[in-house]
mmCIF file of C-alpha atoms in Angstrom:
data_model
loop_
_atom_site.group_PDB
_atom_site.id
_atom_site.type_symbol
_atom_site.label_atom_id
_atom_site.label_comp_id
_atom_site.label_asym_id
_atom_site.label_seq_id
_atom_site.Cartn_x
_atom_site.Cartn_y
_atom_site.Cartn_z
ATOM 1 C CA MET A 298 -32.214 158.116 148.409
ATOM 2 C CA ASN A 299 -31.562 161.926 147.204
ATOM 3 C CA TRP A 300 -29.738 163.941 150.546
ATOM 4 C CA SER A 301 -29.700 167.847 150.897
ATOM 5 C CA ILE A 302 -26.797 169.777 151.601
ATOM 6 C CA VAL A 303 -26.753 172.936 153.411
ATOM 7 C CA LYS A 304 -24.213 174.925 155.546
ATOM 8 C CA LEU A 305 -24.039 174.514 159.100
ATOM 9 C CA ALA A 306 -25.057 177.887 160.014
ATOM 10 C CA GLU A 307 -28.311 176.851 158.685
ATOM 11 C CA VAL A 308 -28.882 174.148 160.358
ATOM 12 C CA ALA A 309 -27.267 175.384 163.604
ATOM 13 C CA SER A 310 -25.789 177.908 165.907
ATOM 14 C CA ILE A 311 -22.361 178.924 166.542
ATOM 15 C CA GLU A 312 -22.861 180.068 170.450
ATOM 16 C CA ARG A 313 -20.797 182.071 171.946
ATOM 17 C CA LYS A 314 -21.891 183.554 175.080
ATOM 18 C CA GLY A 315 -18.293 184.152 176.721
ATOM 19 C CA ILE A 316 -18.738 184.484 180.237
ATOM 20 C CA ASN A 317 -16.489 186.813 182.245
ATOM 21 C CA PRO A 318 -14.171 184.868 185.031
ATOM 22 C CA SER A 319 -15.850 186.774 188.029
ATOM 23 C CA ALA A 320 -19.178 185.864 187.546
ATOM 24 C CA ILE A 321 -18.387 181.774 186.962
ATOM 25 C CA GLU A 322 -20.160 180.090 190.217
ATOM 26 C CA SER A 323 -18.505 178.205 192.203
ATOM 27 C CA GLY A 324 -18.153 174.200 191.476
ATOM 28 C CA THR A 325 -19.636 174.874 188.076
ATOM 29 C CA ASN A 326 -17.644 172.614 185.175
ATOM 30 C CA TYR A 327 -15.415 173.671 184.068
ATOM 31 C CA LEU A 328 -14.234 171.805 180.178
ATOM 32 C CA GLY A 329 -11.072 172.444 178.626
ATOM 33 C CA LEU A 330 -8.598 170.810 175.675
ATOM 34 C CA GLU A 331 -7.283 167.806 177.392
ATOM 35 C CA ASN A 332 -10.624 167.468 178.789
ATOM 36 C CA ILE A 333 -11.343 165.871 175.127
ATOM 37 C CA GLU A 334 -9.936 163.166 174.037
ATOM 38 C CA SER A 335 -10.339 162.634 170.028
ATOM 39 C CA GLY A 336 -13.128 160.905 169.026
ATOM 40 C CA GLY A 337 -15.161 163.130 171.994
ATOM 41 C CA ARG A 338 -15.240 160.683 175.378
ATOM 42 C CA ILE A 339 -15.273 163.488 177.872
ATOM 43 C CA ILE A 340 -12.395 163.256 180.135
ATOM 44 C CA GLU A 341 -11.246 164.259 183.791
ATOM 45 C CA ARG A 342 -14.242 167.291 183.717
ATOM 46 C CA GLN A 343 -13.648 169.718 187.355
ATOM 47 C CA LYS A 344 -15.666 171.606 189.025
ATOM 48 C CA VAL A 345 -14.182 175.073 189.905
ATOM 49 C CA LEU A 346 -13.917 177.508 192.295
ATOM 50 C CA ASN A 347 -14.826 181.609 191.625
ATOM 51 C CA GLY A 348 -12.097 183.621 191.089
ATOM 52 C CA ASP A 349 -9.813 179.963 190.447
ATOM 53 C CA LEU A 350 -10.336 180.332 185.869
ATOM 54 C CA ALA A 351 -8.779 183.878 185.015
ATOM 55 C CA SER A 352 -10.120 184.739 181.742
ATOM 56 C CA THR A 353 -13.802 184.036 179.554
ATOM 57 C CA LYS A 354 -14.374 181.215 178.767
ATOM 58 C CA PHE A 355 -18.113 180.322 176.604
ATOM 59 C CA SER A 356 -21.446 177.931 178.096
ATOM 60 C CA PHE A 357 -22.486 175.583 176.814
ATOM 61 C CA GLY A 358 -25.350 173.009 177.975
ATOM 62 C CA PRO A 359 -26.552 169.031 176.958
ATOM 63 C CA GLU A 360 -27.519 170.754 173.639
ATOM 64 C CA HIS A 361 -24.478 171.325 172.470
ATOM 65 C CA ILE A 362 -22.285 170.092 170.572
ATOM 66 C CA LEU A 363 -18.385 170.883 171.336
ATOM 67 C CA TYR A 364 -16.168 171.362 168.664
ATOM 68 C CA GLY A 365 -12.253 171.573 169.441
ATOM 69 C CA LYS A 366 -10.951 174.762 167.088
ATOM 70 C CA LEU A 367 -7.705 174.904 167.975
ATOM 71 C CA ARG A 368 -5.921 171.811 165.900
ATOM 72 C CA PRO A 369 -8.904 170.285 164.480
ATOM 73 C CA TYR A 370 -6.587 167.333 162.519
ATOM 74 C CA LEU A 371 -7.887 166.190 166.856
ATOM 75 C CA ALA A 372 -11.478 165.829 165.648
ATOM 76 C CA LYS A 373 -11.955 166.886 169.437
ATOM 77 C CA ILE A 374 -16.142 166.876 169.025
ATOM 78 C CA ALA A 375 -17.570 166.023 172.394
ATOM 79 C CA LEU A 376 -20.804 165.826 173.390
ATOM 80 C CA PRO A 377 -20.984 167.493 177.431
ATOM 81 C CA ASP A 378 -24.634 165.673 178.592
ATOM 82 C CA PHE A 379 -24.552 168.617 181.156
ATOM 83 C CA GLU A 380 -23.975 171.935 181.397
ATOM 84 C CA GLY A 381 -21.069 173.819 182.476
ATOM 85 C CA VAL A 382 -18.482 176.316 180.788
ATOM 86 C CA CYS A 383 -15.711 175.840 179.165
ATOM 87 C CA SER A 384 -11.615 177.036 176.744
ATOM 88 C CA THR A 385 -11.913 179.080 173.908
ATOM 89 C CA ASP A 386 -10.870 176.480 171.805
ATOM 90 C CA ILE A 387 -14.148 174.978 172.046
ATOM 91 C CA VAL A 388 -16.843 176.092 170.498
ATOM 92 C CA PRO A 389 -20.976 175.509 171.457
ATOM 93 C CA ILE A 390 -22.661 174.193 168.752
ATOM 94 C CA LYS A 391 -26.695 174.902 169.451
ATOM 95 C CA PRO A 392 -28.416 171.774 165.897
ATOM 96 C CA GLY A 393 -31.531 173.394 165.566
ATOM 97 C CA PRO A 394 -35.117 171.465 164.580
ATOM 98 C CA ARG A 395 -33.510 170.228 160.905
ATOM 99 C CA ILE A 396 -30.799 168.297 162.086
ATOM 100 C CA ASP A 397 -30.203 165.619 164.696
ATOM 101 C CA ARG A 398 -27.263 166.238 167.846
ATOM 102 C CA ARG A 399 -25.461 163.684 167.462
ATOM 103 C CA PHE A 400 -25.501 162.850 163.151
ATOM 104 C CA LEU A 401 -24.136 165.745 163.506
ATOM 105 C CA ALA A 402 -21.803 165.534 165.773
ATOM 106 C CA TYR A 403 -20.601 162.416 163.511
ATOM 107 C CA PHE A 404 -20.298 163.796 160.761
ATOM 108 C CA LEU A 405 -17.506 165.831 162.405
ATOM 109 C CA ARG A 406 -15.708 163.684 163.345
ATOM 110 C CA GLN A 407 -16.233 161.423 160.449
ATOM 111 C CA PRO A 408 -11.615 161.311 159.055
ATOM 112 C CA SER A 409 -12.223 162.703 155.440
ATOM 113 C CA MET A 410 -14.012 166.116 157.070
ATOM 114 C CA VAL A 411 -11.678 165.852 160.301
ATOM 115 C CA LYS A 412 -9.474 165.853 156.983
ATOM 116 C CA PHE A 413 -10.862 168.785 155.705
ATOM 117 C CA ALA A 414 -11.121 170.567 158.284
ATOM 118 C CA SER A 415 -7.677 170.930 159.771
ATOM 119 C CA SER A 416 -6.902 172.074 155.550
ATOM 120 C CA ARG A 417 -8.882 175.720 155.827
ATOM 121 C CA SER A 418 -7.227 175.906 159.272
ATOM 122 C CA THR A 419 -4.555 178.468 159.645
ATOM 123 C CA GLY A 420 -1.269 178.440 162.435
ATOM 124 C CA ALA A 421 1.722 176.645 161.610
ATOM 125 C CA ASN A 422 2.853 176.141 164.639
ATOM 126 C CA LEU A 423 -0.929 176.826 166.808
ATOM 127 C CA PRO A 424 -3.503 176.198 163.558
ATOM 128 C CA ARG A 425 -7.244 177.150 164.340
ATOM 129 C CA LEU A 426 -10.891 176.945 162.353
ATOM 130 C CA SER A 427 -12.901 180.441 162.645
ATOM 131 C CA PRO A 428 -16.223 180.565 163.348
ATOM 132 C CA LYS A 429 -16.874 181.454 160.069
ATOM 133 C CA THR A 430 -15.107 178.384 158.769
ATOM 134 C CA ILE A 431 -17.258 175.812 161.249
ATOM 135 C CA ALA A 432 -20.438 177.975 160.061
ATOM 136 C CA ASP A 433 -19.753 177.623 156.508
ATOM 137 C CA PHE A 434 -18.860 173.390 156.413
ATOM 138 C CA ASP A 435 -21.056 171.276 154.081
ATOM 139 C CA VAL A 436 -23.625 169.034 155.755
ATOM 140 C CA PRO A 437 -26.109 166.607 154.649
ATOM 141 C CA LEU A 438 -29.477 166.438 155.426
ATOM 142 C CA PRO A 439 -31.302 163.399 154.650
ATOM 143 C CA ARG A 440 -34.906 162.986 156.819
ATOM 144 C CA LEU A 441 -34.448 163.119 160.631
ATOM 145 C CA GLU A 442 -35.750 159.635 160.657
ATOM 146 C CA GLU A 443 -32.946 158.506 158.672
ATOM 147 C CA GLN A 444 -30.472 160.632 160.427
ATOM 148 C CA LYS A 445 -31.968 159.710 163.660
ATOM 149 C CA ARG A 446 -31.823 155.597 162.032
ATOM 150 C CA ILE A 447 -27.919 156.358 161.456
ATOM 151 C CA ALA A 448 -26.849 157.398 164.131
ATOM 152 C CA THR A 449 -28.762 155.081 167.087
ATOM 153 C CA ILE A 450 -26.070 152.666 164.298
ATOM 154 C CA LEU A 451 -23.690 154.555 164.987
ATOM 155 C CA ASP A 452 -24.506 154.808 168.855
ATOM 156 C CA HIS A 453 -24.267 150.813 169.356
ATOM 157 C CA ALA A 454 -20.902 151.079 168.415
ATOM 158 C CA ASN A 455 -20.176 153.936 170.978
ATOM 159 C CA GLN A 456 -21.168 151.641 173.559
ATOM 160 C CA VAL A 457 -19.122 149.077 173.245
ATOM 161 C CA TYR A 458 -16.484 151.631 173.576
ATOM 162 C CA THR A 459 -17.773 154.266 176.389
ATOM 163 C CA LEU A 460 -17.779 150.645 178.435
ATOM 164 C CA ARG A 461 -14.016 149.502 178.325
ATOM 165 C CA GLN A 462 -13.066 153.327 178.364
ATOM 166 C CA HIS A 463 -15.038 152.577 181.663
ATOM 167 C CA ALA A 464 -13.342 149.784 182.943
ATOM 168 C CA ILE A 465 -9.823 151.249 182.184
ATOM 169 C CA LYS A 466 -10.902 153.443 184.502
ATOM 170 C CA LYS A 467 -12.106 151.472 187.560
ATOM 171 C CA LEU A 468 -8.376 150.218 186.771
ATOM 172 C CA ASN A 469 -7.095 153.308 187.218
ATOM 173 C CA ASP A 470 -8.735 154.522 190.285
ATOM 174 C CA LEU A 471 -8.128 150.285 191.991
ATOM 175 C CA ARG A 472 -4.235 151.284 191.681
ATOM 176 C CA LEU A 473 -5.596 154.170 193.909
ATOM 177 C CA SER A 474 -7.904 152.393 196.206
ATOM 178 C CA LEU A 475 -5.133 149.731 196.418
ATOM 179 C CA PHE A 476 -2.340 151.956 197.253
ATOM 180 C CA LEU A 477 -4.161 153.711 200.603
ATOM 181 C CA GLU A 478 -5.066 150.435 201.445
ATOM 182 C CA ILE A 479 -1.366 148.572 201.602
ATOM 183 C CA PHE A 480 0.132 151.877 202.489
ATOM 184 C CA ASP A 481 -2.591 152.816 205.288
ATOM 185 C CA ARG A 482 0.077 153.756 208.384
ATOM 186 C CA GLU A 483 2.428 155.002 206.191
ATOM 187 C CA LEU A 484 0.694 158.046 205.557
ATOM 188 C CA GLU A 485 -0.871 158.139 208.812
ATOM 189 C CA SER A 486 2.312 158.523 209.938
ATOM 190 C CA GLY A 487 3.660 161.435 210.417
ATOM 191 C CA GLU A 488 7.471 160.068 208.584
ATOM 192 C CA PHE A 489 8.647 161.908 205.952
ATOM 193 C CA ASP A 490 11.148 162.170 202.898
ATOM 194 C CA THR A 491 10.923 166.242 201.122
ATOM 195 C CA LEU A 492 10.644 164.412 197.016
ATOM 196 C CA GLY A 493 14.004 166.811 197.351
ATOM 197 C CA GLU A 494 15.550 164.685 199.783
ATOM 198 C CA LEU A 495 14.817 161.434 197.056
ATOM 199 C CA THR A 496 15.251 163.192 193.700
ATOM 200 C CA GLU A 497 19.642 162.885 192.505
ATOM 201 C CA GLU A 498 17.947 165.590 189.756
ATOM 202 C CA PHE A 499 15.459 167.944 188.932
ATOM 203 C CA ARG A 500 14.908 169.448 184.817
ATOM 204 C CA TYR A 501 12.998 171.425 182.376
ATOM 205 C CA GLY A 502 12.291 170.780 178.857
ATOM 206 C CA THR A 503 13.404 171.982 176.100
ATOM 207 C CA SER A 504 11.467 175.812 175.431
ATOM 208 C CA ASN A 505 12.901 174.365 171.040
ATOM 209 C CA LYS A 506 10.118 175.301 168.503
ATOM 210 C CA SER A 507 8.142 172.157 166.748
ATOM 211 C CA SER A 508 9.594 170.488 163.641
ATOM 212 C CA ALA A 509 8.551 167.845 161.131
ATOM 213 C CA GLU A 510 12.216 166.105 161.601
ATOM 214 C CA GLY A 511 14.134 165.606 165.598
ATOM 215 C CA ALA A 512 13.035 163.913 168.261
ATOM 216 C CA PRO A 513 9.517 162.319 169.141
ATOM 217 C CA THR A 514 9.461 164.916 172.410
ATOM 218 C CA LEU A 515 6.354 164.912 175.253
ATOM 219 C CA ARG A 516 4.023 168.036 175.731
ATOM 220 C CA ILE A 517 1.863 168.864 178.177
ATOM 221 C CA PRO A 518 -1.727 167.391 176.466
ATOM 222 C CA ASN A 519 0.983 163.765 176.594
ATOM 223 C CA VAL A 520 0.365 163.874 180.161
ATOM 224 C CA VAL A 521 -2.955 162.712 180.726
ATOM 225 C CA ALA A 522 -4.461 160.446 184.098
ATOM 226 C CA GLY A 523 -0.658 159.089 184.848
ATOM 227 C CA ASP A 524 -0.714 157.804 181.662
ATOM 228 C CA ILE A 525 1.645 158.809 178.598
ATOM 229 C CA ASN A 526 -0.486 159.896 176.021
ATOM 230 C CA LEU A 527 0.903 159.700 172.091
ATOM 231 C CA SER A 528 -2.185 161.443 170.518
ATOM 232 C CA ASP A 529 -0.378 164.508 169.619
ATOM 233 C CA LEU A 530 2.785 163.641 169.570
ATOM 234 C CA LYS A 531 5.265 166.535 168.570
ATOM 235 C CA LYS A 532 9.359 166.373 167.429
ATOM 236 C CA VAL A 533 11.937 169.118 167.858
ATOM 237 C CA ASN A 534 15.309 168.957 166.636
ATOM 238 C CA VAL A 535 17.427 169.613 169.761
ATOM 239 C CA THR A 536 21.904 168.355 169.619
ATOM 240 C CA LYS A 537 22.908 165.613 170.572
ATOM 241 C CA LYS A 538 24.023 167.477 173.572
ATOM 242 C CA GLU A 539 20.396 168.756 173.961
ATOM 243 C CA LEU A 540 19.446 165.267 173.707
ATOM 244 C CA ASP A 541 21.769 163.470 176.035
ATOM 245 C CA ARG A 542 20.681 165.964 178.330
ATOM 246 C CA LEU A 543 16.701 166.004 177.905
ATOM 247 C CA SER A 544 16.176 161.951 177.403
ATOM 248 C CA LEU A 545 14.051 159.609 179.484
ATOM 249 C CA ARG A 546 14.397 156.734 180.449
ATOM 250 C CA THR A 547 11.768 153.920 182.819
ATOM 251 C CA ASN A 548 10.463 155.309 186.138
ATOM 252 C CA ASP A 549 11.645 159.211 185.416
ATOM 253 C CA LEU A 550 8.798 161.276 186.976
ATOM 254 C CA LEU A 551 7.172 163.423 185.049
ATOM 255 C CA PHE A 552 5.684 166.632 185.839
ATOM 256 C CA VAL A 553 2.920 169.389 183.911
ATOM 257 C CA ARG A 554 4.525 173.445 185.303
ATOM 258 C CA THR A 555 2.095 174.448 183.917
ATOM 259 C CA ASN A 556 -2.176 175.175 183.508
ATOM 260 C CA GLY A 557 -4.380 177.561 183.229
ATOM 261 C CA ASN A 558 -6.436 175.271 185.458
ATOM 262 C CA PRO A 559 -4.790 174.601 189.391
ATOM 263 C CA THR A 560 -6.110 171.807 189.097
ATOM 264 C CA TYR A 561 -4.130 170.202 186.489
ATOM 265 C CA VAL A 562 -1.059 171.796 188.086
ATOM 266 C CA GLY A 563 1.478 168.100 188.813
ATOM 267 C CA ARG A 564 -0.110 166.082 187.122
ATOM 268 C CA SER A 565 2.310 163.055 186.630
ATOM 269 C CA ALA A 566 3.632 159.355 184.943
ATOM 270 C CA VAL A 567 5.328 157.923 185.251
ATOM 271 C CA VAL A 568 7.997 156.761 182.601
ATOM 272 C CA PRO A 569 6.862 153.061 181.817
ATOM 273 C CA LYS A 570 9.462 151.031 180.150
ATOM 274 C CA LYS A 571 8.674 151.450 176.249
ATOM 275 C CA ILE A 572 5.763 153.304 175.418
ATOM 276 C CA LYS A 573 3.148 152.369 173.601
ATOM 277 C CA ASN A 574 2.152 152.724 170.326
ATOM 278 C CA SER A 575 5.645 154.039 169.360
ATOM 279 C CA GLU A 576 8.253 152.981 167.600
ATOM 280 C CA HIS A 577 10.660 154.749 169.836
ATOM 281 C CA GLU A 578 12.381 153.810 171.965
ATOM 282 C CA ILE A 579 12.899 155.412 175.029
ATOM 283 C CA SER A 580 15.999 156.999 175.546
ATOM 284 C CA GLU A 581 14.287 158.856 172.141
ATOM 285 C CA PHE A 582 11.558 160.480 173.769
ATOM 286 C CA ILE A 583 12.568 163.996 175.314
ATOM 287 C CA PHE A 584 10.332 166.656 177.131
ATOM 288 C CA ALA A 585 9.249 170.716 176.979
ATOM 289 C CA SER A 586 9.510 171.989 179.032
ATOM 290 C CA TYR A 587 6.115 173.124 179.868
ATOM 291 C CA LEU A 588 7.113 170.184 182.133
ATOM 292 C CA ILE A 589 9.200 168.980 184.684
ATOM 293 C CA ARG A 590 11.990 165.426 184.697
ATOM 294 C CA ALA A 591 12.166 164.594 188.270
ATOM 295 C CA ARG A 592 15.326 161.996 187.950
ATOM 296 C CA LEU A 593 14.907 159.463 191.274
ATOM 297 C CA LYS A 594 17.967 157.820 193.219
ATOM 298 C CA ASN A 595 16.096 154.617 193.450
ATOM 299 C CA PRO A 596 14.230 154.657 190.307
ATOM 300 C CA ALA A 597 11.957 152.160 191.985
ATOM 301 C CA ILE A 598 9.825 154.081 194.341
ATOM 302 C CA SER A 599 9.352 155.848 191.668
ATOM 303 C CA ALA A 600 5.701 153.845 191.423
ATOM 304 C CA PHE A 601 4.944 154.899 194.773
ATOM 305 C CA ILE A 602 5.733 158.436 194.463
ATOM 306 C CA HIS A 603 3.400 158.781 191.552
ATOM 307 C CA SER A 604 0.413 157.387 193.223
ATOM 308 C CA TYR A 605 1.138 159.753 196.930
ATOM 309 C CA LEU A 606 0.720 161.927 194.673
ATOM 310 C CA GLU A 607 -2.881 161.308 192.636
ATOM 311 C CA SER A 608 -3.842 160.696 195.733
ATOM 312 C CA PRO A 609 -6.184 163.598 197.622
ATOM 313 C CA SER A 610 -2.805 164.780 200.885
ATOM 314 C CA GLY A 611 -0.551 164.595 196.660
ATOM 315 C CA ARG A 612 -3.212 166.941 195.283
ATOM 316 C CA LYS A 613 -3.810 169.006 198.667
ATOM 317 C CA GLN A 614 -0.200 169.508 198.909
ATOM 318 C CA LEU A 615 0.629 169.681 194.565
ATOM 319 C CA LEU A 616 -2.521 172.782 194.987
ATOM 320 C CA ASP A 617 -0.745 174.423 197.363
ATOM 321 C CA ASN A 618 2.219 175.580 196.617
ATOM 322 C CA ALA A 619 0.932 176.895 193.204
ATOM 323 C CA ARG A 620 1.817 179.852 191.959
ATOM 324 C CA THR A 621 -0.829 181.836 190.213
ATOM 325 C CA SER A 622 1.458 184.667 187.402
ATOM 326 C CA ALA A 623 -0.928 186.196 184.270
ATOM 327 C CA GLY A 624 -3.502 183.868 184.617
ATOM 328 C CA GLN A 625 -1.496 180.397 183.672
ATOM 329 C CA TYR A 626 -0.815 178.484 187.646
ATOM 330 C CA ASN A 627 2.495 177.216 188.193
ATOM 331 C CA ILE A 628 4.310 174.888 189.745
ATOM 332 C CA ASN A 629 8.561 174.730 190.065
ATOM 333 C CA THR A 630 11.751 172.686 190.849
ATOM 334 C CA LYS A 631 10.990 173.416 194.421
ATOM 335 C CA ALA A 632 8.047 173.609 194.783
ATOM 336 C CA LEU A 633 7.996 169.946 193.947
ATOM 337 C CA GLY A 634 11.365 169.123 195.821
ATOM 338 C CA SER A 635 9.650 170.741 199.143
ATOM 339 C CA ILE A 636 6.581 168.563 198.982
ATOM 340 C CA LYS A 637 6.479 165.572 201.382
ATOM 341 C CA ILE A 638 6.936 162.076 200.378
ATOM 342 C CA PRO A 639 5.227 158.916 203.183
ATOM 343 C CA LYS A 640 8.022 156.666 203.998
ATOM 344 C CA ALA A 641 7.662 153.072 204.253
ATOM 345 C CA GLY A 642 9.848 150.119 203.104
ATOM 346 C CA ASN A 643 11.330 149.298 200.192
ATOM 347 C CA ALA A 644 9.812 145.832 200.332
ATOM 348 C CA LYS A 645 7.025 147.002 199.890
ATOM 349 C CA ILE A 646 7.271 149.798 198.046
ATOM 350 C CA ALA A 647 8.635 146.464 195.847
ATOM 351 C CA ASP A 648 5.235 144.562 196.779
ATOM 352 C CA TYR A 649 3.386 147.343 195.546
ATOM 353 C CA ALA A 650 5.633 148.488 191.734
ATOM 354 C CA ASN A 651 4.483 144.145 191.946
ATOM 355 C CA SER A 652 0.558 143.886 191.597
ATOM 356 C CA LEU A 653 0.598 147.054 189.609
ATOM 357 C CA VAL A 654 1.639 145.261 187.541
ATOM 358 C CA ALA A 655 -1.430 142.350 186.361
ATOM 359 C CA LEU A 656 -3.608 146.287 186.441
ATOM 360 C CA GLU A 657 -1.669 147.125 184.015
ATOM 361 C CA GLU A 658 -1.556 143.775 181.086
ATOM 362 C CA GLN A 659 -5.117 144.244 182.672
ATOM 363 C CA LYS A 660 -5.222 147.888 180.831
ATOM 364 C CA SER A 661 -3.016 146.906 178.200
ATOM 365 C CA SER A 662 -5.756 144.302 177.543
ATOM 366 C CA TYR A 663 -8.567 147.573 177.683
ATOM 367 C CA GLU A 664 -6.757 149.458 175.202
ATOM 368 C CA ASN A 665 -5.857 147.298 172.599
ATOM 369 C CA HIS A 666 -8.984 145.658 172.119
ATOM 370 C CA ASN A 667 -10.672 149.777 172.287
ATOM 371 C CA ARG A 668 -8.074 150.651 169.234
ATOM 372 C CA HIS A 669 -10.082 147.599 167.488
ATOM 373 C CA LEU A 670 -13.019 148.889 168.121
ATOM 374 C CA LYS A 671 -12.672 152.967 166.864
ATOM 375 C CA GLU A 672 -10.693 150.875 163.110
ATOM 376 C CA LEU A 673 -14.984 149.712 163.485
ATOM 377 C CA ILE A 674 -16.208 152.824 164.788
ATOM 378 C CA LEU A 675 -14.705 154.969 162.718
ATOM 379 C CA SER A 676 -15.105 153.016 159.704
ATOM 380 C CA LEU A 677 -18.889 152.583 160.302
ATOM 381 C CA GLN A 678 -18.774 156.518 159.865
ATOM 382 C CA GLN A 679 -17.138 156.557 156.434
ATOM 383 C CA HIS A 680 -20.252 154.031 154.755
ATOM 384 C CA ALA A 681 -23.202 155.879 157.037
ATOM 385 C CA PHE A 682 -21.749 159.481 154.720
ATOM 386 C CA ARG A 683 -21.233 157.674 151.759
ATOM 387 C CA ARG A 684 -24.981 156.501 151.850
ATOM 388 C CA GLU A 685 -24.032 151.973 152.731
ATOM 389 C CA LEU A 686 -25.869 151.510 156.201
#
């Protein structure tokens, strides 16, 4: 069966309808690149208030494909089922009647196409694709019935993956629910220490540029949903003195100090004993300047503090302490140090930390399974577009 080849612009339109921030209504869904995982899963979409966003955004709806044009090698290509606005680093593509939306998304996500897109990007440190380049992509065009058949096969595999991702999210939600239940009295007691009193040292990360060699360096995209994610890990050359000063230890807390979306400022992660899927020891990792490291006087309470800062009262304090400048929201070490942390007994905190071990083991099992599923999906995509399905 012959498949014709057409330019993407012949079967879909790239719609960059700019929305002035003052025109964005409260309650609008917002997506930045940080809200789209490699492979297209949408995470942590936010409802924004009028005035929260400081620059022009693009509007989108459930008829669009959202294509991340910044760092295209990450394959942040999503299929939203809702309306909203997105960062201008995301291009809304609207498929026409000749091509199935799911078929086109799967085609754009396949590894060979991601590699091709990356080769057409420009910019050394922040590689981007131009909308014109995207519009010029060659796209296969089998009969519409065949497109839908292929998309349905790939959908089935993705549904299993998505169900497991939902299970992982439920485990994260359970962690917070467990915290609120165990420490309900402490949260109501009105007795607090400040984070500054509990912290041995706050430190900002390196501002050195990434390079081919050097220390593995965590950045904002690596601190996601309370965990450390290595999907876009960079390296930075630093001196031995800088490495000693910026290296991480188990139970350090890492905070995001700046973001265009205020709800992401202050999000944090606890440095684990071993970072998943990494060949590096913890002490080899450093962190970039948009992150802040808090090294606690008592490292055993890091999970307790992290969970509190994910709770509604903790998040409120972080938001209240964030400041805005030139469209970016920021929190500094002084503001972090002033945040009030409920007092709790060490034994109770230790019991809570131990209860998290089983949750993390289950979560790790799910994540390992999903990695294998992802490999299967990529294999199916390759077979599909070789006309072998």
